[in-house]
Tab-separated table of C-alpha atoms in Angstrom:
chain	number	residue	atom	x	y	z
A	1	UNK	CA	-23.218	62.389	6.869
A	2	UNK	CA	-22.704	58.634	7.079
A	3	UNK	CA	-20.540	57.199	9.861
A	4	UNK	CA	-20.366	53.451	10.607
A	5	UNK	CA	-23.612	53.232	8.644
A	6	UNK	CA	-23.289	49.658	7.318
A	7	UNK	CA	-25.051	47.738	10.079
A	8	UNK	CA	-24.383	44.384	8.424
A	9	UNK	CA	-20.714	44.653	9.426
A	10	UNK	CA	-18.962	44.395	12.798
A	11	UNK	CA	-17.903	47.827	14.062
A	12	UNK	CA	-15.686	48.730	17.020
A	13	UNK	CA	-15.512	52.290	18.350
A	14	UNK	CA	-13.383	53.736	21.173
A	15	UNK	CA	-15.250	56.943	21.936
A	16	UNK	CA	-12.938	58.107	24.740
A	17	UNK	CA	-10.201	58.515	22.119
A	18	UNK	CA	-12.344	60.678	19.825
A	19	UNK	CA	-12.359	64.476	19.746
A	20	UNK	CA	-15.430	66.321	21.005
A	21	UNK	CA	-17.425	67.924	18.165
A	22	UNK	CA	-19.483	71.066	18.937
A	23	UNK	CA	-23.240	70.811	18.450
A	24	UNK	CA	-25.376	73.745	17.239
A	25	UNK	CA	-26.049	74.593	20.904
A	26	UNK	CA	-23.286	76.350	22.865
A	27	UNK	CA	-21.804	74.156	25.594
A	28	UNK	CA	-23.067	70.862	24.152
A	29	UNK	CA	-20.519	68.598	22.422
A	30	UNK	CA	-20.633	65.125	20.883
A	31	UNK	CA	-18.499	62.106	20.125
A	32	UNK	CA	-20.191	60.402	17.190
A	33	UNK	CA	-20.309	56.594	17.184
A	34	UNK	CA	-22.617	56.079	14.216
A	35	UNK	CA	-24.708	58.461	12.177
A	36	UNK	CA	-26.934	58.625	9.103
A	37	UNK	CA	-27.962	62.215	8.408
A	38	UNK	CA	-26.971	65.695	9.462
A	39	UNK	CA	-28.588	67.459	12.445
A	40	UNK	CA	-31.757	65.382	12.058
A	41	UNK	CA	-30.180	61.935	12.021
A	42	UNK	CA	-30.312	58.327	13.037
A	43	UNK	CA	-27.431	58.607	15.466
A	44	UNK	CA	-25.552	57.049	18.368
A	45	UNK	CA	-23.337	59.464	20.321
A	46	UNK	CA	-21.661	60.333	23.588
A	47	UNK	CA	-22.976	63.817	24.460
A	48	UNK	CA	-21.419	66.230	26.958
A	49	UNK	CA	-23.316	69.159	28.506
A	50	UNK	CA	-21.134	71.855	30.056
A	51	UNK	CA	-22.457	73.241	33.369
A	52	UNK	CA	-25.408	75.537	32.684
A	53	UNK	CA	-25.882	74.450	29.066
A	54	UNK	CA	-29.191	73.416	27.494
A	55	UNK	CA	-31.017	72.764	24.241
A	56	UNK	CA	-34.079	74.617	23.014
A	57	UNK	CA	-37.457	72.857	23.432
A	58	UNK	CA	-37.864	70.176	20.766
A	59	UNK	CA	-39.892	67.128	19.769
A	60	UNK	CA	-38.287	63.731	19.140
A	61	UNK	CA	-40.149	62.582	16.048
A	62	UNK	CA	-38.045	59.407	15.898
A	63	UNK	CA	-37.599	58.885	19.645
A	64	UNK	CA	-34.609	59.294	21.960
A	65	UNK	CA	-32.941	56.807	24.308
A	66	UNK	CA	-30.141	57.723	26.726
A	67	UNK	CA	-28.100	56.561	29.699
A	68	UNK	CA	-26.504	59.119	32.039
A	69	UNK	CA	-22.800	58.319	32.367
A	70	UNK	CA	-21.728	61.275	34.530
A	71	UNK	CA	-23.322	64.248	36.284
A	72	UNK	CA	-27.036	65.092	36.328
A	73	UNK	CA	-29.267	65.508	33.266
A	74	UNK	CA	-32.335	67.729	33.706
A	75	UNK	CA	-35.536	68.549	31.854
A	76	UNK	CA	-39.119	69.426	32.775
A	77	UNK	CA	-39.756	65.750	33.643
A	78	UNK	CA	-37.159	65.625	36.401
A	79	UNK	CA	-33.500	65.246	37.331
A	80	UNK	CA	-31.629	62.158	36.166
A	81	UNK	CA	-28.310	61.379	37.915
A	82	UNK	CA	-25.555	59.082	36.658
A	83	UNK	CA	-26.972	55.589	36.205
A	84	UNK	CA	-30.338	56.791	34.871
A	85	UNK	CA	-31.836	55.130	31.781
A	86	UNK	CA	-34.520	57.032	29.831
A	87	UNK	CA	-36.588	56.262	26.731
A	88	UNK	CA	-38.451	59.211	25.210
A	89	UNK	CA	-40.637	57.673	22.486
A	90	UNK	CA	-41.539	59.225	19.116
A	91	UNK	CA	-43.583	62.478	19.441
A	92	UNK	CA	-42.224	63.134	22.978
A	93	UNK	CA	-41.091	66.670	23.736
A	94	UNK	CA	-38.732	68.226	26.287
A	95	UNK	CA	-36.187	70.980	27.025
A	96	UNK	CA	-32.949	69.191	27.992
A	97	UNK	CA	-30.099	70.743	29.942
A	98	UNK	CA	-27.838	70.424	32.955
A	99	UNK	CA	-26.977	72.931	35.653
A	100	UNK	CA	-23.994	70.901	37.024
A	101	UNK	CA	-23.063	69.365	33.647
A	102	UNK	CA	-23.375	65.756	32.483
A	103	UNK	CA	-22.258	63.128	29.967
A	104	UNK	CA	-24.795	60.899	28.201
A	105	UNK	CA	-24.859	57.895	25.886
A	106	UNK	CA	-27.610	58.806	23.381
A	107	UNK	CA	-29.440	56.993	20.571
A	108	UNK	CA	-31.802	58.884	18.228
A	109	UNK	CA	-34.285	57.732	15.578
A	110	UNK	CA	-33.945	54.030	16.505
A	111	UNK	CA	-37.538	53.371	17.632
A	112	UNK	CA	-40.548	51.773	16.024
A	113	UNK	CA	-42.430	54.952	15.066
A	114	UNK	CA	-45.611	53.587	16.682
A	115	UNK	CA	-43.841	53.067	20.047
A	116	UNK	CA	-45.225	55.295	22.822
A	117	UNK	CA	-43.601	53.567	25.815
A	118	UNK	CA	-41.854	55.936	28.232
A	119	UNK	CA	-39.152	54.533	30.526
A	120	UNK	CA	-37.315	56.301	33.355
A	121	UNK	CA	-35.119	54.068	35.543
A	122	UNK	CA	-32.465	54.885	38.126
A	123	UNK	CA	-30.283	51.782	37.920
A	124	UNK	CA	-28.288	52.810	41.003
A	125	UNK	CA	-31.302	51.832	43.122
A	126	UNK	CA	-31.839	48.468	41.408
A	127	UNK	CA	-30.157	45.168	42.344
A	128	UNK	CA	-28.351	43.039	39.785
A	129	UNK	CA	-29.622	39.482	39.402
A	130	UNK	CA	-27.813	36.349	38.286
A	131	UNK	CA	-28.063	35.645	34.556
A	132	UNK	CA	-29.541	32.172	34.052
A	133	UNK	CA	-27.026	29.729	32.595
A	134	UNK	CA	-24.254	32.362	32.362
A	135	UNK	CA	-21.757	31.937	35.241
A	136	UNK	CA	-20.064	35.169	36.331
A	137	UNK	CA	-22.710	37.380	34.715
A	138	UNK	CA	-25.283	39.544	36.511
A	139	UNK	CA	-27.819	41.812	34.847
A	140	UNK	CA	-30.434	44.535	35.235
A	141	UNK	CA	-33.212	44.441	32.598
A	142	UNK	CA	-34.026	47.916	31.258
A	143	UNK	CA	-36.432	47.374	28.367
A	144	UNK	CA	-37.784	44.552	26.209
A	145	UNK	CA	-40.274	44.333	23.351
A	146	UNK	CA	-40.627	42.332	20.126
A	147	UNK	CA	-37.845	44.362	18.457
A	148	UNK	CA	-35.127	44.659	21.077
A	149	UNK	CA	-33.877	43.992	24.583
A	150	UNK	CA	-31.837	46.481	26.600
A	151	UNK	CA	-29.975	45.584	29.782
A	152	UNK	CA	-26.946	46.253	31.941
A	153	UNK	CA	-24.590	43.336	32.425
A	154	UNK	CA	-21.876	43.024	35.054
A	155	UNK	CA	-19.135	40.526	34.237
A	156	UNK	CA	-16.991	39.205	37.087
A	157	UNK	CA	-13.184	39.289	36.722
A	158	UNK	CA	-11.887	36.331	34.727
A	159	UNK	CA	-15.275	35.548	33.193
A	160	UNK	CA	-15.443	34.228	29.619
A	161	UNK	CA	-18.726	35.526	28.179
A	162	UNK	CA	-20.614	34.085	25.207
A	163	UNK	CA	-23.738	35.759	23.823
A	164	UNK	CA	-25.879	34.136	21.113
A	165	UNK	CA	-27.249	37.144	19.237
A	166	UNK	CA	-28.848	36.063	15.940
A	167	UNK	CA	-30.470	39.475	15.543
A	168	UNK	CA	-27.268	41.402	16.264
A	169	UNK	CA	-25.839	43.124	19.308
A	170	UNK	CA	-24.525	46.490	20.467
A	171	UNK	CA	-22.286	46.685	23.559
A	172	UNK	CA	-20.992	49.791	25.371
A	173	UNK	CA	-18.564	49.504	28.283
A	174	UNK	CA	-19.524	51.675	31.252
A	175	UNK	CA	-16.565	50.698	33.419
A	176	UNK	CA	-13.916	48.002	33.587
A	177	UNK	CA	-12.715	46.362	30.367
A	178	UNK	CA	-12.941	43.228	28.231
A	179	UNK	CA	-11.318	41.721	25.129
A	180	UNK	CA	-13.077	40.557	21.964
A	181	UNK	CA	-11.383	39.440	18.726
A	182	UNK	CA	-8.047	40.440	20.288
A	183	UNK	CA	-9.190	44.029	20.873
A	184	UNK	CA	-9.450	45.722	24.270
A	185	UNK	CA	-12.658	47.575	25.105
A	186	UNK	CA	-12.680	49.988	28.044
A	187	UNK	CA	-15.021	52.740	29.285
A	188	UNK	CA	-16.889	54.422	26.388
A	189	UNK	CA	-15.702	51.699	24.003
A	190	UNK	CA	-18.176	49.522	22.207
A	191	UNK	CA	-18.787	47.091	19.409
A	192	UNK	CA	-21.774	46.100	17.339
A	193	UNK	CA	-22.753	43.510	14.784
A	194	UNK	CA	-25.976	43.071	12.850
A	195	UNK	CA	-25.557	39.963	10.625
A	196	UNK	CA	-28.256	37.341	10.268
A	197	UNK	CA	-26.409	35.052	12.681
A	198	UNK	CA	-23.618	35.976	15.074
A	199	UNK	CA	-22.167	34.728	18.338
A	200	UNK	CA	-20.183	37.241	20.368
A	201	UNK	CA	-17.417	35.724	22.539
A	202	UNK	CA	-15.628	38.358	24.620
A	203	UNK	CA	-12.501	36.932	26.239
A	204	UNK	CA	-12.071	36.865	30.035
A	205	UNK	CA	-12.093	40.315	31.573
A	206	UNK	CA	-9.127	41.457	33.651
A	207	UNK	CA	-11.391	43.262	36.083
A	208	UNK	CA	-15.123	43.658	36.487
A	209	UNK	CA	-16.770	45.168	33.445
A	210	UNK	CA	-20.226	46.582	32.994
A	211	UNK	CA	-21.841	46.965	29.586
A	212	UNK	CA	-25.159	47.966	27.945
A	213	UNK	CA	-27.066	45.973	25.206
A	214	UNK	CA	-30.253	45.857	23.080
A	215	UNK	CA	-31.408	42.339	21.845
A	216	UNK	CA	-27.001	43.151	23.492
A	217	UNK	CA	-21.408	47.146	33.643
A	218	UNK	CA	-20.988	46.271	29.965
A	219	UNK	CA	-24.355	47.870	28.674
A	220	UNK	CA	-25.927	45.613	26.006
A	221	UNK	CA	-28.600	45.863	23.313
A	222	UNK	CA	-29.729	43.005	21.151
A	223	UNK	CA	-32.453	42.121	18.673
């Protein structure tokens, strides 16, 4: 399967409007944002665990990164409530599930294969800090290395945001909304661009938005 697989082009996805697709495990469903491959795939998805559902034990040969959007995610390493950010590097192993149910934003097979850095952060217990030189923007750094930067950004109402992202950017809205290129992005909506040079200019938000990004509450990832 190939879905939004040309990373040289701008892509916009509104996951909340997509149908849930069953996974091989009963009670676990997905909304696919991008994908290259079948069950073993480079993939970005919204994943929903029904109460009491779980996956079999497995190893992440290509690494797994996720942010808990709703509920509580559980494995043998602990319980991760909404607002938790986790990086399970290549060769890590676990048995994921959720007794109460949960919804996750998940990225698979997007690590440097030599990366062994584990990250487990509860962002609900961390303060936002002012973004230098970016009025109306606050952020929480989540991860940074030579390949990417991951952070939460909170944009105040009415803020016009400009991001210089020569290595590309991926943005997922966690709550609130913003406009970019005349398109409205709300919770579980996102956009990405991976050209050699790009400047993302979301228009002023109508209410506070949070997003996530990698080097791009919007969440942001950028390179």
